[in-house]
Coordinates of C-alpha atoms and ligand atoms in Angstrom, one line a residue:
M491 CA 150.7 72.3 -89.8
E492 CA 153.8 71.8 -87.7
K493 CA 154.9 68.3 -86.9
P494 CA 152.5 66.9 -84.2
N495 CA 153.8 66.7 -80.7
L496 CA 154.1 63.2 -79.3
A497 CA 156.2 64.0 -76.2
V498 CA 154.8 63.0 -72.9
N499 CA 155.8 63.2 -69.2
V500 CA 154.7 60.1 -67.4
G501 CA 155.1 60.6 -63.6
G502 CA 158.4 62.4 -64.0
I503 CA 159.7 60.4 -66.9
S504 CA 160.2 62.5 -70.0
M505 CA 159.7 60.7 -73.2
K506 CA 160.0 61.9 -76.8
N507 CA 156.9 59.8 -77.6
P508 CA 154.5 57.6 -75.6
V509 CA 155.8 54.3 -77.1
M510 CA 157.7 52.0 -74.7
T511 CA 158.8 48.4 -75.0
A512 CA 157.2 45.9 -72.5
S513 CA 159.5 44.1 -70.1
G514 CA 160.6 40.6 -71.0
T515 CA 159.9 41.1 -74.7
F516 CA 162.8 43.3 -75.7
G517 CA 165.7 41.6 -73.9
Y518 CA 168.3 44.1 -72.6
G519 CA 167.7 46.4 -75.6
Q520 CA 171.0 45.7 -77.4
E521 CA 169.5 42.6 -79.2
F522 CA 167.2 44.9 -81.2
A523 CA 169.8 47.6 -81.9
P524 CA 170.8 46.2 -85.3
L525 CA 167.2 46.5 -86.4
F526 CA 166.4 50.2 -85.8
D527 CA 167.6 53.2 -83.9
L528 CA 166.4 52.5 -80.4
S529 CA 166.5 56.2 -79.5
R530 CA 163.4 56.7 -81.7
L531 CA 161.3 55.1 -78.9
G532 CA 159.9 56.8 -75.9
A533 CA 161.4 54.4 -73.4
L534 CA 162.9 50.9 -73.1
V535 CA 161.7 48.7 -70.3
I536 CA 164.3 46.1 -69.5
K537 CA 163.7 42.4 -68.9
G538 CA 162.6 41.7 -65.2
L539 CA 165.7 41.8 -63.0
S540 CA 166.2 40.1 -59.6
L541 CA 168.9 40.4 -57.0
K542 CA 170.5 37.2 -58.0
P543 CA 170.7 35.6 -61.5
A544 CA 167.7 33.4 -62.2
P545 CA 167.7 30.4 -64.6
G546 CA 163.9 30.5 -65.2
N547 CA 161.7 27.5 -65.7
P548 CA 162.4 24.2 -67.6
P549 CA 161.2 23.9 -71.2
P550 CA 158.8 23.9 -72.9
R551 CA 158.1 27.3 -71.6
T552 CA 156.4 29.1 -74.5
V553 CA 153.5 28.0 -76.7
E554 CA 151.6 29.7 -79.4
T555 CA 147.8 30.0 -78.9
C556 CA 145.0 31.5 -81.0
G557 CA 145.8 35.2 -81.2
G558 CA 148.6 35.1 -78.7
M559 CA 151.0 33.1 -76.7
L560 CA 151.5 31.5 -73.4
N561 CA 154.8 31.8 -71.5
A562 CA 156.2 30.4 -68.4
V563 CA 159.8 31.7 -68.9
G564 CA 159.9 32.1 -65.1
L565 CA 161.6 35.5 -65.1
E566 CA 165.0 34.3 -66.2
N567 CA 167.7 37.1 -66.0
V568 CA 171.3 37.8 -65.4
G569 CA 170.8 39.4 -62.0
L570 CA 171.3 43.1 -61.1
V571 CA 175.1 43.0 -60.6
A572 CA 175.8 41.4 -64.1
F573 CA 173.2 43.7 -65.6
A574 CA 174.9 46.8 -64.3
E575 CA 178.4 45.6 -65.4
N576 CA 177.6 44.1 -68.8
K577 CA 174.3 45.5 -70.1
L578 CA 173.8 49.0 -68.7
P579 CA 176.8 50.7 -70.4
F580 CA 175.2 50.2 -73.8
L581 CA 171.8 51.5 -72.6
Q582 CA 173.5 54.6 -71.1
S583 CA 174.9 55.4 -74.5
L584 CA 171.4 55.8 -76.0
D585 CA 169.2 58.9 -76.1
V586 CA 166.2 57.1 -74.7
A587 CA 164.6 56.7 -71.2
V588 CA 165.7 53.4 -69.7
I589 CA 163.4 51.9 -67.1
L590 CA 164.4 48.9 -65.0
N591 CA 161.7 46.3 -64.3
I592 CA 162.3 44.5 -61.0
Y593 CA 160.8 41.6 -59.0
G594 CA 161.6 39.9 -55.7
H595 CA 160.4 37.0 -53.7
S596 CA 159.9 39.0 -50.6
I597 CA 159.1 42.7 -49.8
E598 CA 162.7 43.1 -48.4
E599 CA 164.1 41.8 -51.7
Y600 CA 162.1 44.4 -53.7
A601 CA 163.3 47.1 -51.4
E602 CA 167.0 46.0 -51.7
M603 CA 166.7 46.0 -55.5
S604 CA 165.4 49.6 -55.6
E605 CA 167.9 50.8 -53.1
R606 CA 170.8 49.4 -55.3
I607 CA 169.3 50.9 -58.5
E608 CA 169.3 54.3 -56.8
D609 CA 173.2 54.1 -57.1
L610 CA 173.2 53.4 -60.9
D611 CA 173.5 56.2 -63.4
G612 CA 171.2 56.8 -66.4
I613 CA 168.1 55.1 -65.1
A614 CA 164.9 57.1 -65.8
G615 CA 162.6 55.0 -63.6
I616 CA 161.8 51.7 -61.9
E617 CA 158.8 49.5 -62.9
V618 CA 157.9 47.1 -60.1
N619 CA 156.4 43.8 -61.3
I620 CA 154.1 42.7 -58.6
S621 CA 152.7 39.7 -60.5
C622 CA 155.2 37.2 -59.1
P623 CA 154.7 34.8 -56.3
N624 CA 155.1 35.8 -52.7
I625 CA 156.8 32.8 -51.2
R626 CA 155.8 33.7 -47.6
A627 CA 152.2 33.9 -48.6
G628 CA 152.1 30.4 -50.2
G629 CA 153.0 31.6 -53.7
V630 CA 150.1 33.9 -54.2
A631 CA 151.2 36.9 -56.3
F632 CA 151.9 40.2 -54.4
G633 CA 149.7 42.0 -56.8
T634 CA 146.5 40.1 -56.2
D635 CA 146.1 41.4 -52.6
P636 CA 145.6 45.1 -52.1
K637 CA 147.3 45.2 -48.7
I638 CA 150.4 43.3 -50.0
A639 CA 150.5 45.4 -53.1
F640 CA 150.4 48.5 -50.8
Q641 CA 153.2 47.1 -48.7
V642 CA 155.6 46.3 -51.6
T643 CA 155.0 49.7 -53.2
K644 CA 155.6 51.5 -49.9
A645 CA 158.8 49.6 -49.2
V646 CA 160.2 50.5 -52.7
R647 CA 159.0 54.1 -52.4
E648 CA 160.9 54.5 -49.2
T649 CA 164.2 53.5 -50.8
T650 CA 164.0 55.5 -54.0
K651 CA 163.4 59.0 -55.4
L652 CA 163.3 57.6 -59.0
P653 CA 159.9 57.7 -60.7
L654 CA 158.1 54.6 -59.6
I655 CA 155.8 52.6 -61.9
V656 CA 153.9 49.7 -60.4
K657 CA 152.9 47.1 -62.9
L658 CA 149.6 45.5 -62.0
S659 CA 148.4 41.9 -62.4
P660 CA 145.2 41.4 -64.3
N661 CA 144.5 38.2 -62.2
V662 CA 142.2 40.1 -59.8
T663 CA 138.5 40.7 -59.4
D664 CA 138.7 44.5 -59.1
I665 CA 141.7 46.3 -60.7
A666 CA 140.5 49.7 -59.4
I667 CA 141.1 48.6 -55.8
I668 CA 144.6 47.5 -56.5
A669 CA 145.4 50.6 -58.5
R670 CA 144.2 52.8 -55.7
S671 CA 146.3 50.8 -53.1
V672 CA 149.5 51.4 -55.0
E673 CA 148.7 55.0 -55.6
D674 CA 148.1 55.5 -51.9
A675 CA 151.4 53.8 -51.2
G676 CA 153.3 56.4 -53.3
A677 CA 153.4 55.0 -56.8
D678 CA 154.0 57.7 -59.5
V679 CA 152.5 55.6 -62.3
V680 CA 150.6 52.3 -62.8
S681 CA 151.2 50.1 -65.8
L682 CA 148.8 47.3 -66.8
I683 CA 148.3 44.6 -67.7
N684 CA 150.8 41.8 -67.1
T685 CA 149.9 38.4 -68.6
I686 CA 146.7 36.6 -67.7
T687 CA 147.1 33.2 -66.1
A688 CA 146.1 30.5 -68.6
M689 CA 146.9 27.0 -69.9
A690 CA 146.9 24.7 -72.9
V691 CA 146.7 20.9 -73.2
D692 CA 148.1 18.5 -75.8
V693 CA 145.1 16.2 -76.4
K694 CA 147.3 13.4 -77.8
T695 CA 149.5 13.1 -74.7
R696 CA 146.9 14.7 -72.3
R697 CA 149.8 16.7 -70.9
P698 CA 150.0 20.4 -70.4
K699 CA 151.8 22.1 -73.3
L700 CA 153.9 24.0 -70.7
A701 CA 156.3 22.2 -68.4
N702 CA 155.1 24.6 -65.7
I703 CA 151.4 23.5 -66.4
T704 CA 150.1 27.1 -66.4
G705 CA 151.6 30.3 -67.9
G706 CA 150.8 33.8 -68.8
L707 CA 148.7 34.7 -71.9
S708 CA 149.7 37.7 -74.0
G709 CA 149.2 39.1 -77.5
P710 CA 146.2 40.3 -79.4
A711 CA 143.9 37.8 -77.6
I712 CA 144.1 39.8 -74.4
K713 CA 143.8 43.3 -75.9
P714 CA 140.0 43.9 -75.1
I715 CA 140.6 42.7 -71.5
A716 CA 143.6 45.0 -71.2
L717 CA 141.7 47.9 -72.6
R718 CA 138.8 47.5 -70.2
M719 CA 141.2 47.3 -67.2
V720 CA 143.2 50.3 -68.3
W721 CA 139.9 52.2 -68.6
N722 CA 138.9 51.1 -65.1
A723 CA 142.3 52.1 -63.7
A724 CA 142.4 55.4 -65.4
Q725 CA 139.1 56.3 -63.8
A726 CA 140.2 55.0 -60.4
V727 CA 143.5 56.9 -59.9
R728 CA 144.9 60.4 -60.4
I729 CA 148.4 59.2 -61.3
P730 CA 149.2 58.4 -65.0
V731 CA 148.4 55.0 -66.4
I732 CA 150.5 53.1 -69.0
G733 CA 148.5 50.7 -71.2
V734 CA 149.9 47.2 -72.1
G735 CA 148.4 44.1 -73.7
G736 CA 148.0 42.9 -77.2
I737 CA 149.1 46.1 -79.0
I738 CA 150.5 45.4 -82.4
D739 CA 149.9 48.6 -84.4
A740 CA 149.1 52.3 -84.0
S741 CA 145.4 51.8 -84.1
D742 CA 145.6 49.4 -81.1
A743 CA 147.8 52.0 -79.3
L744 CA 145.2 54.8 -80.0
E745 CA 142.5 52.7 -78.4
F746 CA 144.5 52.7 -75.2
F747 CA 145.2 56.5 -75.4
I748 CA 141.5 57.2 -75.9
V749 CA 140.5 55.3 -72.8
G750 CA 143.1 57.3 -70.8
A751 CA 146.6 55.8 -71.1
R752 CA 149.4 58.4 -71.0
A753 CA 151.8 55.9 -72.7
I754 CA 151.7 52.4 -74.0
Q755 CA 154.0 49.3 -74.1
V756 CA 154.6 46.9 -76.9
G757 CA 155.2 43.3 -75.9
T758 CA 154.4 40.1 -77.8
A759 CA 154.3 42.1 -81.1
N760 CA 158.1 42.4 -80.9
F761 CA 158.4 38.6 -81.4
V762 CA 156.3 38.8 -84.6
N763 CA 157.7 42.1 -85.9
P764 CA 160.8 43.3 -84.1
R765 CA 160.2 46.8 -85.6
A766 CA 156.6 47.0 -84.3
S767 CA 157.3 49.6 -81.7
V768 CA 159.0 52.1 -84.0
E769 CA 156.3 51.5 -86.6
I770 CA 153.7 52.4 -84.0
V771 CA 155.6 55.7 -83.4
E772 CA 155.4 56.4 -87.2
G773 CA 151.7 55.4 -87.2
L774 CA 150.8 57.8 -84.4
D775 CA 152.6 60.6 -86.1
A776 CA 150.6 59.9 -89.3
Y777 CA 147.3 59.7 -87.4
L778 CA 147.8 63.0 -85.6
A779 CA 148.9 64.7 -88.9
E780 CA 146.0 63.3 -90.9
N781 CA 143.4 64.3 -88.3
N782 CA 144.9 67.8 -87.7
I783 CA 145.7 67.0 -84.0
S784 CA 148.7 69.0 -82.8
D785 CA 149.4 67.1 -79.6
I786 CA 148.9 63.5 -78.5
S787 CA 147.5 64.9 -75.2
Q788 CA 144.3 65.8 -77.1
V789 CA 143.7 62.1 -77.7
I790 CA 144.4 60.9 -74.1
G791 CA 141.2 60.2 -72.2
S792 CA 139.0 61.4 -75.1
L793 CA 136.6 58.5 -75.0
R794 CA 133.0 59.6 -75.8
T795 CA 130.4 57.6 -73.8
Ligands
FMN1234 C1 158.1 36.0 -72.9 C2 157.5 37.1 -72.0 C3 158.3 37.5 -70.9 C4 157.8 38.5 -70.0 N1 158.6 38.9 -69.0 C5 158.1 39.9 -68.1 C6 158.9 40.4 -67.1 O1 160.1 40.0 -66.9 N2 158.4 41.4 -66.3 C7 157.2 41.9 -66.4 O2 156.7 42.7 -65.7 N3 156.4 41.5 -67.5 C8 156.8 40.5 -68.3 N4 156.1 40.1 -69.4 C9 154.7 40.7 -69.6 C10 154.8 41.8 -70.7 O3 155.7 42.8 -70.3 C11 153.4 42.3 -70.9 O4 152.9 42.9 -69.8 C12 152.4 41.3 -71.4 O5 153.0 40.3 -72.3 C13 151.1 41.9 -72.1 O6 151.5 42.6 -73.2 P1 151.6 42.0 -74.8 O7 150.3 41.4 -75.0 O8 151.8 43.2 -75.6 O9 152.7 41.1 -74.8 C14 156.5 39.1 -70.2 C15 155.8 38.7 -71.4 C16 156.3 37.7 -72.2 C17 155.4 37.3 -73.4

């Protein structure tokens, strides 16, 4: 049999395989370049960028938990201008789709970000993180209200022709409603899930383990929740879905494809095994070959119920 086909097109983003890195867990890409050839991946999703540089939260801001980790890094980043000057040239030299993850504190800020990204070369798409606090709405995340999720997506859509991924927050009652809102507002793709709000306490000091008190839970502990939400979203929308949450190996990734994800992202696993994403590409290749499947598309959405 010929080599199986892993290539996918996700809302206008062409990838040689469906394995992406998850934002905030793979830096600006360059940090991982000594470890393997980054162009073997489907896409790199860059650390969340804001208009101005952001210092993030005070420490401690990460803590290990059973089967995962909590983080309250607070979206620390160099800001869009410094990114474009210092980090982008390296990324442009790679043969891999580069996706910029963005966030803002107001709808206007999101729109300004996407408008400026439109002028940069070598960007395959924008992923909009709507899990961050909306200052005008008392700090409630944009992505937890279907109307606000619609408004942010629409504002970004109006400023860019680039493929638009909206990354959903799992901290909602009904993910299908949010997924449909952003689809109606013009998103090309939805990715999910972002981290789940959680906390941990030191029983000796009776203090929260994170300076921020609460943080986002990620890693294998959240995989079954992520999988259920990806399945819900895939049934609710016609646009492609990207699955994220607790994926550490090819078998985890396959679960997400089977419930309907067109691509997957690898996050916390990068901290444990920095080669996890490329090993998943190899594992998918092997799975397709062993099972005489010629194309990954035959696996996507193949859940038997
Ligand atoms: C330290 C850390 C930083 C993160 N930063 C971002 C970010 O900047 N933007 C974003 O959309 N998601 C961010 N995430 C969420 C991940 O991209 C991913 O959605 C989540 O961790 C679930 O996947 P995982 O279990 O594979 O890590 C971050 C996660 C971690 C652990």
